[in-house]
Amino acid sequence: MKILAIGRNYVAHIEELKNEKPTEPVVFLKPDTALLQNNEPFYYPEFSQDIHHEVEIVLRVGKEGKHIEPKFASRYYDQIGLGIDFTARDIQTRAKEKGLPWETAKAFNGSAPVSKFLPVGEFADLKNINFCLEVNGEVRQEGNTSLMLYDFDYIVSYLSKFFTLKAGDLIYTGTPAGVSAVKVGDRLVGFIEKQEMFNFEVK
Ligand code: MG
């Protein structure tokens, strides 16, 4: 399986990092070794002093497809979860300054915790899903999918022009505002609407 991720998909987050608003989706990938499941702890890596949380809605691809038209895209994802796109912001900032790729800042071991998944059919409106992240009981990030620049169908269609999507692939759909640093001992709890989706510790 592969993990595809979209950057800069919420205007308030683009503004907090002083990035430019993209004219097409910003895409990067993470390897399967980035995945953390079943509330496994995240081990703070030694190569960074500034790991940030980015809570994101995650789509699970349900069947293989490429060159998918937006009007058919909803047939290709069947489950929705919540994840963290952990980012070594110090490494990413240096890479951005030099125009270099982001892999060591974004795709390292454990950089993609993901929750259990819910069937798409449980959601009344995919363009109005509330989600949030609490760190040590305090709300750090709140988002609603209505605020995405590129919606789920557009993202799936766009990615499928470049990458054959396969069942089991995961798509991280971008983070809202409120990203900030984590530290050893933090407990991260993510919610979709009122439902707790993940709950794990930084070690
Ligand atoms: Mg992100």
PDB file of C-alpha atoms and ligand atoms in Angstrom:
ATOM      1  CA  MET A   1       0.000   0.000   0.000  1.00  0.00           C
ATOM      2  CA  LYS A   2       0.986   3.597  -0.340  1.00  0.00           C
ATOM      3  CA  ILE A   3       0.147   6.786   1.506  1.00  0.00           C
ATOM      4  CA  LEU A   4      -0.614   9.869  -0.559  1.00  0.00           C
ATOM      5  CA  ALA A   5      -0.923  13.251   1.100  1.00  0.00           C
ATOM      6  CA  ILE A   6      -2.194  16.676   0.150  1.00  0.00           C
ATOM      7  CA  GLY A   7      -0.588  19.838   1.493  1.00  0.00           C
ATOM      8  CA  ARG A   8      -1.992  23.355   1.733  1.00  0.00           C
ATOM      9  CA  ASN A   9      -5.648  22.409   1.441  1.00  0.00           C
ATOM     10  CA  TYR A  10      -7.055  24.746   4.125  1.00  0.00           C
ATOM     11  CA  VAL A  11      -6.631  28.499   3.714  1.00  0.00           C
ATOM     12  CA  ALA A  12      -6.198  29.275   7.444  1.00  0.00           C
ATOM     13  CA  HIS A  13      -3.330  26.758   7.633  1.00  0.00           C
ATOM     14  CA  ILE A  14      -1.700  28.164   4.481  1.00  0.00           C
ATOM     15  CA  GLU A  15      -1.792  31.576   6.141  1.00  0.00           C
ATOM     16  CA  GLU A  16      -0.364  30.417   9.473  1.00  0.00           C
ATOM     17  CA  LEU A  17       2.706  29.018   7.679  1.00  0.00           C
ATOM     18  CA  LYS A  18       2.860  31.988   5.293  1.00  0.00           C
ATOM     19  CA  ASN A  19       2.694  29.691   2.265  1.00  0.00           C
ATOM     20  CA  GLU A  20       1.272  30.551  -1.127  1.00  0.00           C
ATOM     21  CA  LYS A  21      -2.200  29.338  -2.021  1.00  0.00           C
ATOM     22  CA  PRO A  22      -1.679  26.563  -4.599  1.00  0.00           C
ATOM     23  CA  THR A  23      -3.216  26.579  -8.069  1.00  0.00           C
ATOM     24  CA  GLU A  24      -3.350  22.774  -7.997  1.00  0.00           C
ATOM     25  CA  PRO A  25      -3.045  20.287  -5.129  1.00  0.00           C
ATOM     26  CA  VAL A  26       0.355  19.978  -3.409  1.00  0.00           C
ATOM     27  CA  VAL A  27       1.123  16.243  -3.310  1.00  0.00           C
ATOM     28  CA  PHE A  28       3.643  14.132  -1.430  1.00  0.00           C
ATOM     29  CA  LEU A  29       3.935  10.474  -0.445  1.00  0.00           C
ATOM     30  CA  LYS A  30       4.857   8.502   2.636  1.00  0.00           C
ATOM     31  CA  PRO A  31       6.024   4.862   2.657  1.00  0.00           C
ATOM     32  CA  ASP A  32       4.182   2.093   4.509  1.00  0.00           C
ATOM     33  CA  THR A  33       6.845   2.292   7.246  1.00  0.00           C
ATOM     34  CA  ALA A  34       5.355   5.686   8.194  1.00  0.00           C
ATOM     35  CA  LEU A  35       2.107   4.061   9.303  1.00  0.00           C
ATOM     36  CA  LEU A  36       1.138   3.799  12.998  1.00  0.00           C
ATOM     37  CA  GLN A  37      -2.088   1.933  13.749  1.00  0.00           C
ATOM     38  CA  ASN A  38      -4.050   0.709  16.777  1.00  0.00           C
ATOM     39  CA  ASN A  39      -2.984   3.681  18.930  1.00  0.00           C
ATOM     40  CA  GLU A  40       0.670   2.651  18.853  1.00  0.00           C
ATOM     41  CA  PRO A  41       2.875   5.334  20.469  1.00  0.00           C
ATOM     42  CA  PHE A  42       4.844   7.777  18.348  1.00  0.00           C
ATOM     43  CA  TYR A  43       8.542   7.752  19.200  1.00  0.00           C
ATOM     44  CA  TYR A  44      10.018  11.243  18.954  1.00  0.00           C
ATOM     45  CA  PRO A  45      12.888  11.017  16.436  1.00  0.00           C
ATOM     46  CA  GLU A  46      16.392  12.211  17.292  1.00  0.00           C
ATOM     47  CA  PHE A  47      16.880  14.102  14.013  1.00  0.00           C
ATOM     48  CA  SER A  48      14.355  16.864  14.726  1.00  0.00           C
ATOM     49  CA  GLN A  49      13.709  19.379  17.502  1.00  0.00           C
ATOM     50  CA  ASP A  50      10.398  20.589  16.064  1.00  0.00           C
ATOM     51  CA  ILE A  51       7.910  17.830  15.245  1.00  0.00           C
ATOM     52  CA  HIS A  52       4.447  19.269  14.503  1.00  0.00           C
ATOM     53  CA  HIS A  53       1.068  17.561  14.536  1.00  0.00           C
ATOM     54  CA  GLU A  54      -1.204  18.010  11.509  1.00  0.00           C
ATOM     55  CA  VAL A  55      -4.586  16.338  12.020  1.00  0.00           C
ATOM     56  CA  GLU A  56      -6.210  15.279   8.753  1.00  0.00           C
ATOM     57  CA  ILE A  57      -9.186  13.379   7.408  1.00  0.00           C
ATOM     58  CA  VAL A  58      -7.913  10.195   5.726  1.00  0.00           C
ATOM     59  CA  LEU A  59      -9.621   8.426   2.841  1.00  0.00           C
ATOM     60  CA  ARG A  60      -9.174   4.696   2.319  1.00  0.00           C
ATOM     61  CA  VAL A  61      -9.178   3.659  -1.330  1.00  0.00           C
ATOM     62  CA  GLY A  62     -11.642   0.828  -1.972  1.00  0.00           C
ATOM     63  CA  LYS A  63     -10.758  -0.279  -5.476  1.00  0.00           C
ATOM     64  CA  GLU A  64      -8.119   0.110  -8.147  1.00  0.00           C
ATOM     65  CA  GLY A  65      -8.370   2.995 -10.562  1.00  0.00           C
ATOM     66  CA  LYS A  66      -6.493   5.528 -12.638  1.00  0.00           C
ATOM     67  CA  HIS A  67      -7.546   8.540 -14.705  1.00  0.00           C
ATOM     68  CA  ILE A  68     -10.736   8.702 -12.630  1.00  0.00           C
ATOM     69  CA  GLU A  69     -13.170  11.457 -13.564  1.00  0.00           C
ATOM     70  CA  PRO A  70     -14.320  13.607 -10.616  1.00  0.00           C
ATOM     71  CA  LYS A  71     -17.946  12.551 -11.120  1.00  0.00           C
ATOM     72  CA  PHE A  72     -16.960   8.890 -10.574  1.00  0.00           C
ATOM     73  CA  ALA A  73     -14.346   9.494  -7.848  1.00  0.00           C
ATOM     74  CA  SER A  74     -16.661   8.735  -4.935  1.00  0.00           C
ATOM     75  CA  ARG A  75     -16.801   5.096  -6.092  1.00  0.00           C
ATOM     76  CA  TYR A  76     -13.109   4.712  -5.318  1.00  0.00           C
ATOM     77  CA  TYR A  77     -13.023   5.465  -1.583  1.00  0.00           C
ATOM     78  CA  ASP A  78     -15.173   3.568   0.841  1.00  0.00           C
ATOM     79  CA  GLN A  79     -13.944   4.447   4.334  1.00  0.00           C
ATOM     80  CA  ILE A  80     -12.979   7.541   6.271  1.00  0.00           C
ATOM     81  CA  GLY A  81     -10.568   7.829   9.159  1.00  0.00           C
ATOM     82  CA  LEU A  82      -8.486  10.409  10.965  1.00  0.00           C
ATOM     83  CA  GLY A  83      -4.719  10.662  10.942  1.00  0.00           C
ATOM     84  CA  ILE A  84      -1.753  12.785  11.859  1.00  0.00           C
ATOM     85  CA  ASP A  85       0.692  13.969   9.222  1.00  0.00           C
ATOM     86  CA  PHE A  86       3.658  14.378  11.571  1.00  0.00           C
ATOM     87  CA  THR A  87       6.067  16.914  10.135  1.00  0.00           C
ATOM     88  CA  ALA A  88       9.640  17.737  11.135  1.00  0.00           C
ATOM     89  CA  ARG A  89       9.060  21.457  10.675  1.00  0.00           C
ATOM     90  CA  ASP A  90      12.714  22.374  11.178  1.00  0.00           C
ATOM     91  CA  ILE A  91      13.826  20.013   8.402  1.00  0.00           C
ATOM     92  CA  GLN A  92      10.931  21.037   6.156  1.00  0.00           C
ATOM     93  CA  THR A  93      11.726  24.742   6.580  1.00  0.00           C
ATOM     94  CA  ARG A  94      15.338  24.172   5.524  1.00  0.00           C
ATOM     95  CA  ALA A  95      14.199  22.080   2.532  1.00  0.00           C
ATOM     96  CA  LYS A  96      11.684  24.733   1.449  1.00  0.00           C
ATOM     97  CA  GLU A  97      14.341  27.455   1.614  1.00  0.00           C
ATOM     98  CA  LYS A  98      16.548  25.442  -0.729  1.00  0.00           C
ATOM     99  CA  GLY A  99      13.724  24.206  -2.967  1.00  0.00           C
ATOM    100  CA  LEU A 100      14.527  20.596  -1.991  1.00  0.00           C
ATOM    101  CA  PRO A 101      12.117  17.652  -1.529  1.00  0.00           C
ATOM    102  CA  TRP A 102      10.330  17.035   1.778  1.00  0.00           C
ATOM    103  CA  GLU A 103      10.732  13.296   2.356  1.00  0.00           C
ATOM    104  CA  THR A 104      12.942  13.426   5.449  1.00  0.00           C
ATOM    105  CA  ALA A 105      10.565  16.011   6.965  1.00  0.00           C
ATOM    106  CA  LYS A 106       7.349  14.169   6.123  1.00  0.00           C
ATOM    107  CA  ALA A 107       7.863  10.471   5.406  1.00  0.00           C
ATOM    108  CA  PHE A 108       9.955   9.203   8.316  1.00  0.00           C
ATOM    109  CA  ASN A 109       9.107   6.189  10.493  1.00  0.00           C
ATOM    110  CA  GLY A 110       5.856   6.685  12.395  1.00  0.00           C
ATOM    111  CA  SER A 111       4.978   9.937  10.662  1.00  0.00           C
ATOM    112  CA  ALA A 112       1.521   8.679   9.666  1.00  0.00           C
ATOM    113  CA  PRO A 113      -0.614   7.569  12.623  1.00  0.00           C
ATOM    114  CA  VAL A 114      -4.085   6.605  11.462  1.00  0.00           C
ATOM    115  CA  SER A 115      -7.302   5.765  13.300  1.00  0.00           C
ATOM    116  CA  LYS A 116      -9.889   3.087  12.825  1.00  0.00           C
ATOM    117  CA  PHE A 117     -12.091   3.694   9.776  1.00  0.00           C
ATOM    118  CA  LEU A 118     -15.797   4.428   9.359  1.00  0.00           C
ATOM    119  CA  PRO A 119     -17.802   3.499   6.251  1.00  0.00           C
ATOM    120  CA  VAL A 120     -18.504   6.453   3.949  1.00  0.00           C
ATOM    121  CA  GLY A 121     -22.205   5.597   4.229  1.00  0.00           C
ATOM    122  CA  GLU A 122     -22.214   6.696   7.884  1.00  0.00           C
ATOM    123  CA  PHE A 123     -21.702  10.311   6.828  1.00  0.00           C
ATOM    124  CA  ALA A 124     -24.703  12.400   5.805  1.00  0.00           C
ATOM    125  CA  ASP A 125     -22.552  14.996   4.021  1.00  0.00           C
ATOM    126  CA  LEU A 126     -18.877  14.466   3.176  1.00  0.00           C
ATOM    127  CA  LYS A 127     -18.528  18.213   2.622  1.00  0.00           C
ATOM    128  CA  ASN A 128     -19.512  18.946   6.215  1.00  0.00           C
ATOM    129  CA  ILE A 129     -17.462  16.721   8.531  1.00  0.00           C
ATOM    130  CA  ASN A 130     -16.172  18.216  11.780  1.00  0.00           C
ATOM    131  CA  PHE A 131     -12.909  16.899  13.165  1.00  0.00           C
ATOM    132  CA  CYS A 132     -10.522  17.960  15.862  1.00  0.00           C
ATOM    133  CA  LEU A 133      -7.341  17.156  17.745  1.00  0.00           C
ATOM    134  CA  GLU A 134      -6.836  17.433  21.483  1.00  0.00           C
ATOM    135  CA  VAL A 135      -3.374  17.412  23.028  1.00  0.00           C
ATOM    136  CA  ASN A 136      -3.354  16.650  26.772  1.00  0.00           C
ATOM    137  CA  GLY A 137      -7.070  17.415  26.904  1.00  0.00           C
ATOM    138  CA  GLU A 138      -6.817  20.818  25.202  1.00  0.00           C
ATOM    139  CA  VAL A 139      -8.217  21.441  21.709  1.00  0.00           C
ATOM    140  CA  ARG A 140      -5.360  22.334  19.364  1.00  0.00           C
ATOM    141  CA  GLN A 141      -6.910  21.940  15.910  1.00  0.00           C
ATOM    142  CA  GLU A 142     -10.482  22.061  14.659  1.00  0.00           C
ATOM    143  CA  GLY A 143     -11.525  21.583  11.051  1.00  0.00           C
ATOM    144  CA  ASN A 144     -14.498  21.090   8.812  1.00  0.00           C
ATOM    145  CA  THR A 145     -14.243  19.532   5.368  1.00  0.00           C
ATOM    146  CA  SER A 146     -16.332  22.384   3.914  1.00  0.00           C
ATOM    147  CA  LEU A 147     -13.186  24.511   4.247  1.00  0.00           C
ATOM    148  CA  MET A 148     -11.018  22.378   1.941  1.00  0.00           C
ATOM    149  CA  LEU A 149      -9.752  24.063  -1.225  1.00  0.00           C
ATOM    150  CA  TYR A 150      -9.941  20.708  -3.021  1.00  0.00           C
ATOM    151  CA  ASP A 151     -12.681  18.283  -1.998  1.00  0.00           C
ATOM    152  CA  PHE A 152     -12.378  14.499  -1.727  1.00  0.00           C
ATOM    153  CA  ASP A 153     -13.569  13.815  -5.289  1.00  0.00           C
ATOM    154  CA  TYR A 154     -11.223  16.358  -6.822  1.00  0.00           C
ATOM    155  CA  ILE A 155      -8.271  14.980  -4.826  1.00  0.00           C
ATOM    156  CA  VAL A 156      -8.978  11.371  -5.832  1.00  0.00           C
ATOM    157  CA  SER A 157      -9.385  12.326  -9.482  1.00  0.00           C
ATOM    158  CA  TYR A 158      -6.254  14.479  -9.464  1.00  0.00           C
ATOM    159  CA  LEU A 159      -4.045  11.872  -7.765  1.00  0.00           C
ATOM    160  CA  SER A 160      -5.275   9.146 -10.108  1.00  0.00           C
ATOM    161  CA  LYS A 161      -3.813  10.982 -13.101  1.00  0.00           C
ATOM    162  CA  PHE A 162      -0.331  10.380 -11.697  1.00  0.00           C
ATOM    163  CA  PHE A 163      -0.647   7.283  -9.497  1.00  0.00           C
ATOM    164  CA  THR A 164      -2.720   4.151  -9.967  1.00  0.00           C
ATOM    165  CA  LEU A 165      -4.826   4.000  -6.816  1.00  0.00           C
ATOM    166  CA  LYS A 166      -5.142   0.571  -5.233  1.00  0.00           C
ATOM    167  CA  ALA A 167      -7.460  -0.837  -2.580  1.00  0.00           C
ATOM    168  CA  GLY A 168      -5.960  -0.115   0.815  1.00  0.00           C
ATOM    169  CA  ASP A 169      -4.078   3.016  -0.200  1.00  0.00           C
ATOM    170  CA  LEU A 170      -4.577   5.948   2.159  1.00  0.00           C
ATOM    171  CA  ILE A 171      -5.033   9.592   1.220  1.00  0.00           C
ATOM    172  CA  TYR A 172      -4.331  12.319   3.817  1.00  0.00           C
ATOM    173  CA  THR A 173      -6.418  15.299   2.760  1.00  0.00           C
ATOM    174  CA  GLY A 174      -4.669  18.242   4.431  1.00  0.00           C
ATOM    175  CA  THR A 175      -4.700  19.957   7.798  1.00  0.00           C
ATOM    176  CA  PRO A 176      -6.628  22.949   9.148  1.00  0.00           C
ATOM    177  CA  ALA A 177      -5.007  25.719  11.191  1.00  0.00           C
ATOM    178  CA  GLY A 178      -3.522  25.191  14.622  1.00  0.00           C
ATOM    179  CA  VAL A 179      -0.472  23.040  13.890  1.00  0.00           C
ATOM    180  CA  SER A 180       2.100  23.139  16.652  1.00  0.00           C
ATOM    181  CA  ALA A 181       4.933  21.223  18.266  1.00  0.00           C
ATOM    182  CA  VAL A 182       4.530  18.004  20.223  1.00  0.00           C
ATOM    183  CA  LYS A 183       6.779  16.835  23.038  1.00  0.00           C
ATOM    184  CA  VAL A 184       7.533  13.553  24.764  1.00  0.00           C
ATOM    185  CA  GLY A 185       4.692  12.662  27.115  1.00  0.00           C
ATOM    186  CA  ASP A 186       1.945  14.367  25.102  1.00  0.00           C
ATOM    187  CA  ARG A 187      -1.297  12.456  24.579  1.00  0.00           C
ATOM    188  CA  LEU A 188      -2.987  13.050  21.227  1.00  0.00           C
ATOM    189  CA  VAL A 189      -6.691  12.308  20.897  1.00  0.00           C
ATOM    190  CA  GLY A 190      -8.529  12.800  17.612  1.00  0.00           C
ATOM    191  CA  PHE A 191     -12.240  13.083  17.003  1.00  0.00           C
ATOM    192  CA  ILE A 192     -14.562  12.973  14.009  1.00  0.00           C
ATOM    193  CA  GLU A 193     -17.714  14.759  15.155  1.00  0.00           C
ATOM    194  CA  LYS A 194     -18.063  13.516  18.764  1.00  0.00           C
ATOM    195  CA  GLN A 195     -16.497  10.118  18.147  1.00  0.00           C
ATOM    196  CA  GLU A 196     -13.017   9.382  19.488  1.00  0.00           C
ATOM    197  CA  MET A 197     -10.970   7.991  16.595  1.00  0.00           C
ATOM    198  CA  PHE A 198      -7.432   7.660  17.966  1.00  0.00           C
ATOM    199  CA  ASN A 199      -5.711   8.123  21.299  1.00  0.00           C
ATOM    200  CA  PHE A 200      -1.967   7.681  21.544  1.00  0.00           C
ATOM    201  CA  GLU A 201       1.123   8.979  23.307  1.00  0.00           C
ATOM    202  CA  VAL A 202       4.351  10.621  22.184  1.00  0.00           C
ATOM    203  CA  LYS A 203       7.273   8.695  23.685  1.00  0.00           C
TER     204      LYS A 203
HETATM  205 MG    MG B   1      -0.353  17.768   6.170  1.00  0.00          MG
END
